[in-house]
């Protein structure tokens, strides 16, 4: 008899887990997902956040964030994100770890049960009434010979993670936007010399960053230039650069190549369930609703003008509020 009972317990737990229907599942624990979590949990919505790595997202990759309001002296990226996680968990956000591989919706009758959506990680399937897609983006690659082979052996996409390995060495930074310039400035605390290689004849970065980078003695520039190859056998030894205007090629010798040439959205796992725009960013309306009812998207994974922590947080809040209204309508109740 006791044997039967001990065997029955884990099965029941598994069954409970599978049968449970969350009100909201958030995919991704960066600034957008954690903010959505804060809003949903304060509204006492039964919410689960699923994260494939560590909560914090891309913001933990940068040493200092100077443009998030409320921190006049700036705040370290990891510190800001740890605070956001603490705040969300403090309001009761449950976090599960795993990579979402698929999202499915049930087609069928117009009742509550048929509004249920499925979120799959490994062999586990979670059920929910709403989904908030906050899976962000990751660094674009240069897609040139040598890049993949020398990744981790001189090729890097994260200055905060790798800068100390390049103490007193010569590096290049590829890109001309805010991230490239911020990270180049940070790298000069470690390296002897940095060359910024940019495909245009001027930077896209914010003016205050331009002022800093142009007055930094350790930084020089290769304008109108494209990296066509990363050179080296065991480690990076240089880059082959082509001038777009003259067509001339030259080698810049260096030990490190830091690449900041934009992002690609983490939207592949949606497998055409949701309408995507150019470069596979998710399309939404003003309330963050995607092409599927009850599925919202926020942050860097969305098609939009400005990809920053502050915009990700704002959209996370809007998506959460819109999801809350949808859940209330579906259940015919108000949480307020
Ligand atoms: C080097 C660097 C410096 C930056 N500096 C600044 C700055 O100074 N100021 C500023 O405002 N912004 C800065 N940014 C941009 C800022 O970090 C992003 O705009 C912001 O993090 C976007 O937040 P997000 O929540 O939309 O996505 P992300 O931060 O990308 O978070 C998405 C999360 O989703 C998870 N995820 C992805 N796919 C899945 C999946 N299938 N299943 C489960 N989890 C998944 C990821 O692991 C990640 O944790 C910087 C970015 C970088 C890379």
CSV table of C-alpha atoms in Angstrom, one decimal, residues 18-272:
chain,number,residue,atom,x,y,z
A,18,UNK,CA,1.0,19.5,-17.3
A,19,UNK,CA,-2.7,20.3,-16.6
A,20,UNK,CA,-2.0,23.7,-15.0
A,21,UNK,CA,-2.9,26.6,-17.2
A,22,UNK,CA,-0.9,29.7,-16.5
A,23,UNK,CA,-2.5,33.1,-17.2
A,24,UNK,CA,0.7,34.4,-18.7
A,25,UNK,CA,4.0,32.9,-19.8
A,26,UNK,CA,6.9,35.4,-20.5
A,27,UNK,CA,9.6,34.1,-22.8
A,28,UNK,CA,12.9,35.8,-22.0
A,29,UNK,CA,14.3,37.4,-18.8
A,30,UNK,CA,15.9,40.6,-20.1
A,31,UNK,CA,14.6,44.1,-19.2
A,32,UNK,CA,11.4,43.6,-21.3
A,33,UNK,CA,10.5,40.2,-19.8
A,34,UNK,CA,11.4,41.2,-16.2
A,35,UNK,CA,9.4,44.4,-16.4
A,36,UNK,CA,6.4,42.5,-17.8
A,37,UNK,CA,6.9,40.1,-14.9
A,38,UNK,CA,6.8,43.0,-12.3
A,39,UNK,CA,3.6,44.4,-13.8
A,40,UNK,CA,1.8,41.0,-14.1
A,41,UNK,CA,2.8,39.8,-10.6
A,42,UNK,CA,1.7,43.1,-9.0
A,43,UNK,CA,-1.6,42.5,-10.7
A,44,UNK,CA,-1.7,39.1,-9.1
A,45,UNK,CA,-1.7,37.3,-12.5
A,46,UNK,CA,-0.5,33.8,-12.4
A,47,UNK,CA,2.7,34.2,-14.4
A,48,UNK,CA,5.7,32.0,-15.4
A,49,UNK,CA,8.9,33.4,-17.0
A,50,UNK,CA,11.1,31.1,-19.0
A,51,UNK,CA,14.8,32.0,-19.6
A,52,UNK,CA,17.3,30.0,-21.5
A,53,UNK,CA,20.4,31.5,-19.9
A,54,UNK,CA,20.7,33.9,-17.0
A,55,UNK,CA,18.1,36.6,-16.3
A,56,UNK,CA,19.3,40.0,-17.4
A,57,UNK,CA,19.6,39.7,-21.1
A,58,UNK,CA,22.0,41.7,-23.2
A,59,UNK,CA,22.2,44.5,-20.6
A,60,UNK,CA,24.5,42.3,-18.4
A,61,UNK,CA,27.1,42.5,-21.2
A,62,UNK,CA,27.8,46.1,-20.7
A,63,UNK,CA,30.0,47.7,-18.0
A,64,UNK,CA,27.9,50.9,-17.5
A,65,UNK,CA,24.5,52.1,-18.5
A,66,UNK,CA,24.4,55.9,-18.5
A,67,UNK,CA,21.0,56.5,-20.2
A,68,UNK,CA,18.6,54.6,-18.0
A,69,UNK,CA,16.8,57.3,-16.0
A,70,UNK,CA,17.2,57.5,-12.2
A,71,UNK,CA,21.0,56.8,-12.1
A,72,UNK,CA,22.8,60.2,-12.5
A,73,UNK,CA,26.2,58.5,-12.4
A,74,UNK,CA,25.1,55.6,-14.5
A,75,UNK,CA,24.7,52.0,-13.2
A,76,UNK,CA,26.6,48.8,-14.1
A,77,UNK,CA,24.6,46.7,-16.5
A,78,UNK,CA,24.7,43.5,-14.3
A,79,UNK,CA,23.7,45.5,-11.2
A,80,UNK,CA,20.7,47.1,-12.9
A,81,UNK,CA,19.5,43.7,-14.1
A,82,UNK,CA,20.0,42.0,-10.8
A,83,UNK,CA,17.8,44.7,-9.2
A,84,UNK,CA,15.1,44.2,-11.9
A,85,UNK,CA,15.2,40.4,-11.2
A,86,UNK,CA,15.0,40.9,-7.5
A,87,UNK,CA,12.1,43.2,-7.9
A,88,UNK,CA,10.2,40.8,-10.1
A,89,UNK,CA,10.9,37.8,-7.9
A,90,UNK,CA,10.0,39.9,-4.9
A,91,UNK,CA,6.5,40.3,-6.3
A,92,UNK,CA,6.2,36.6,-6.9
A,93,UNK,CA,7.5,36.0,-10.4
A,94,UNK,CA,8.3,32.3,-10.9
A,95,UNK,CA,11.3,31.6,-13.2
A,96,UNK,CA,12.0,28.3,-15.0
A,97,UNK,CA,15.2,27.7,-17.0
A,98,UNK,CA,15.2,26.2,-20.5
A,99,UNK,CA,15.1,27.2,-24.1
A,100,UNK,CA,11.7,27.6,-25.7
A,101,UNK,CA,11.7,25.5,-28.8
A,102,UNK,CA,8.1,26.0,-29.9
A,103,UNK,CA,4.9,27.9,-29.4
A,104,UNK,CA,1.6,26.5,-30.4
A,105,UNK,CA,-2.0,27.6,-30.4
A,106,UNK,CA,-5.2,25.6,-30.4
A,107,UNK,CA,-7.6,26.3,-33.2
A,108,UNK,CA,-11.2,25.7,-32.5
A,109,UNK,CA,-14.3,26.8,-30.7
A,110,UNK,CA,-14.7,30.2,-29.2
A,111,UNK,CA,-14.5,29.3,-25.6
A,112,UNK,CA,-11.8,29.8,-22.9
A,113,UNK,CA,-10.3,26.3,-23.2
A,114,UNK,CA,-9.6,26.9,-26.9
A,115,UNK,CA,-7.7,30.1,-26.2
A,116,UNK,CA,-5.0,28.0,-24.5
A,117,UNK,CA,-1.5,28.2,-26.0
A,118,UNK,CA,1.4,25.8,-25.6
A,119,UNK,CA,5.0,26.7,-24.9
A,120,UNK,CA,7.5,23.9,-25.3
A,121,UNK,CA,10.9,23.5,-23.7
A,122,UNK,CA,12.7,20.1,-24.1
A,123,UNK,CA,10.1,17.5,-23.5
A,124,UNK,CA,8.0,19.7,-21.3
A,125,UNK,CA,4.9,21.6,-22.4
A,126,UNK,CA,3.4,24.5,-20.5
A,127,UNK,CA,-0.1,25.7,-21.1
A,128,UNK,CA,-1.1,29.4,-20.8
A,129,UNK,CA,-3.8,31.9,-21.8
A,130,UNK,CA,-1.4,34.6,-22.9
A,131,UNK,CA,2.2,34.7,-24.0
A,132,UNK,CA,4.6,37.6,-23.8
A,133,UNK,CA,7.5,37.2,-26.3
A,134,UNK,CA,10.5,39.0,-24.8
A,135,UNK,CA,13.3,36.9,-26.3
A,136,UNK,CA,15.4,39.9,-27.4
A,137,UNK,CA,18.2,39.8,-29.9
A,138,UNK,CA,21.8,38.7,-30.2
A,139,UNK,CA,24.9,40.1,-31.9
A,140,UNK,CA,25.0,39.9,-35.7
A,141,UNK,CA,28.1,38.3,-37.2
A,142,UNK,CA,30.4,39.8,-39.8
A,143,UNK,CA,30.0,36.6,-41.9
A,144,UNK,CA,33.6,36.7,-43.2
A,145,UNK,CA,36.3,34.0,-43.4
A,146,UNK,CA,38.1,33.5,-40.1
A,147,UNK,CA,35.3,34.8,-37.9
A,148,UNK,CA,33.9,31.4,-36.8
A,149,UNK,CA,37.2,29.7,-36.6
A,150,UNK,CA,38.8,32.4,-34.4
A,151,UNK,CA,35.7,33.0,-32.2
A,152,UNK,CA,36.9,33.0,-28.6
A,153,UNK,CA,40.5,33.1,-29.9
A,154,UNK,CA,40.6,36.9,-30.5
A,155,UNK,CA,37.1,37.4,-32.0
A,156,UNK,CA,34.6,38.7,-29.4
A,157,UNK,CA,31.1,40.1,-29.3
A,158,UNK,CA,31.3,41.2,-25.6
A,159,UNK,CA,33.8,43.8,-24.3
A,160,UNK,CA,32.9,43.4,-20.7
A,161,UNK,CA,33.4,39.7,-20.8
A,162,UNK,CA,36.7,39.7,-22.7
A,163,UNK,CA,38.5,43.1,-22.3
A,164,UNK,CA,40.9,41.9,-19.6
A,165,UNK,CA,42.4,39.3,-22.0
A,166,UNK,CA,43.6,42.1,-24.2
A,167,UNK,CA,45.7,44.1,-21.7
A,168,UNK,CA,48.2,46.3,-23.5
A,169,UNK,CA,47.4,44.7,-26.9
A,170,UNK,CA,46.2,46.2,-30.1
A,171,UNK,CA,42.6,45.5,-31.1
A,172,UNK,CA,40.0,46.6,-33.7
A,173,UNK,CA,36.3,47.4,-33.0
A,174,UNK,CA,33.9,46.9,-35.9
A,175,UNK,CA,30.8,49.2,-36.0
A,176,UNK,CA,29.8,52.8,-35.6
A,177,UNK,CA,26.7,52.8,-33.5
A,178,UNK,CA,26.2,53.5,-29.8
A,179,UNK,CA,27.1,50.0,-28.7
A,180,UNK,CA,30.4,49.9,-30.8
A,181,UNK,CA,31.5,53.3,-29.5
A,182,UNK,CA,30.6,52.7,-25.8
A,183,UNK,CA,32.4,49.4,-25.9
A,184,UNK,CA,35.4,50.8,-27.7
A,185,UNK,CA,35.7,53.5,-25.0
A,186,UNK,CA,35.5,50.8,-22.3
A,187,UNK,CA,38.1,48.7,-24.1
A,188,UNK,CA,40.7,51.6,-24.0
A,189,UNK,CA,40.9,51.0,-20.2
A,190,UNK,CA,42.7,47.8,-21.1
A,191,UNK,CA,44.2,47.9,-24.5
A,192,UNK,CA,47.2,49.8,-25.9
A,193,UNK,CA,45.5,50.9,-29.1
A,194,UNK,CA,42.1,50.5,-30.7
A,195,UNK,CA,41.1,51.1,-34.3
A,196,UNK,CA,37.4,51.6,-35.1
A,197,UNK,CA,36.5,50.2,-38.5
A,198,UNK,CA,33.3,51.7,-39.9
A,199,UNK,CA,31.7,51.2,-43.2
A,200,UNK,CA,30.6,54.8,-43.5
A,201,UNK,CA,32.5,58.2,-43.3
A,202,UNK,CA,30.9,59.2,-40.0
A,203,UNK,CA,29.6,57.6,-36.8
A,204,UNK,CA,26.0,56.8,-36.1
A,205,UNK,CA,26.6,57.0,-32.3
A,206,UNK,CA,25.0,59.6,-30.0
A,207,UNK,CA,26.9,63.0,-30.0
A,208,UNK,CA,28.1,62.7,-26.4
A,209,UNK,CA,29.8,59.4,-27.3
A,210,UNK,CA,31.3,60.9,-30.4
A,211,UNK,CA,32.8,63.7,-28.4
A,212,UNK,CA,34.4,61.2,-26.0
A,213,UNK,CA,35.7,58.9,-28.7
A,214,UNK,CA,37.2,61.7,-30.9
A,215,UNK,CA,39.2,63.0,-27.9
A,216,UNK,CA,40.4,59.6,-26.8
A,217,UNK,CA,44.1,59.3,-27.7
A,218,UNK,CA,44.1,55.5,-27.8
A,219,UNK,CA,41.5,55.4,-30.6
A,220,UNK,CA,42.0,55.8,-34.3
A,221,UNK,CA,39.6,55.2,-37.3
A,222,UNK,CA,39.4,53.3,-40.6
A,223,UNK,CA,36.5,55.0,-42.4
A,224,UNK,CA,34.5,53.7,-45.3
A,225,UNK,CA,36.0,50.3,-44.6
A,226,UNK,CA,34.8,46.8,-44.5
A,227,UNK,CA,36.5,43.8,-42.8
A,228,UNK,CA,36.7,41.1,-45.5
A,229,UNK,CA,38.7,38.5,-43.6
A,230,UNK,CA,40.0,37.8,-40.1
A,231,UNK,CA,43.6,36.6,-40.2
A,232,UNK,CA,45.4,34.2,-38.0
A,233,UNK,CA,45.9,30.4,-37.4
A,234,UNK,CA,45.6,29.7,-33.7
A,235,UNK,CA,44.8,33.2,-32.7
A,236,UNK,CA,43.8,36.5,-34.3
A,237,UNK,CA,46.8,38.2,-36.0
A,238,UNK,CA,45.0,40.9,-38.0
A,239,UNK,CA,42.2,41.8,-40.2
A,240,UNK,CA,42.0,42.4,-44.0
A,241,UNK,CA,40.2,45.6,-44.7
A,242,UNK,CA,38.8,47.0,-47.9
A,243,UNK,CA,38.2,50.7,-48.5
A,244,UNK,CA,34.7,50.9,-50.1
A,245,UNK,CA,35.5,54.1,-52.0
A,246,UNK,CA,38.9,53.2,-53.5
A,247,UNK,CA,38.6,49.4,-53.4
A,248,UNK,CA,42.1,49.2,-51.9
A,249,UNK,CA,42.9,46.5,-49.4
A,250,UNK,CA,45.2,46.7,-46.3
A,251,UNK,CA,46.0,44.6,-43.3
A,252,UNK,CA,45.6,46.0,-39.9
A,253,UNK,CA,47.6,43.8,-37.4
A,254,UNK,CA,45.8,43.3,-34.1
A,255,UNK,CA,45.3,40.6,-31.5
A,256,UNK,CA,41.6,41.2,-30.9
A,257,UNK,CA,38.5,41.9,-33.1
A,258,UNK,CA,35.4,43.2,-31.3
A,259,UNK,CA,32.3,43.0,-33.5
A,260,UNK,CA,29.3,45.3,-32.8
A,261,UNK,CA,27.4,45.5,-36.2
A,262,UNK,CA,23.8,45.2,-35.1
A,263,UNK,CA,21.5,42.5,-33.9
A,264,UNK,CA,19.4,39.6,-35.1
A,265,UNK,CA,16.1,38.9,-33.3
A,266,UNK,CA,15.5,35.7,-31.4
A,267,UNK,CA,12.3,34.9,-33.3
A,268,UNK,CA,13.2,31.6,-35.1
A,269,UNK,CA,11.5,29.4,-32.6
A,270,UNK,CA,8.1,31.0,-33.5
A,271,UNK,CA,8.3,29.1,-36.8
A,272,UNK,CA,6.0,31.4,-38.8
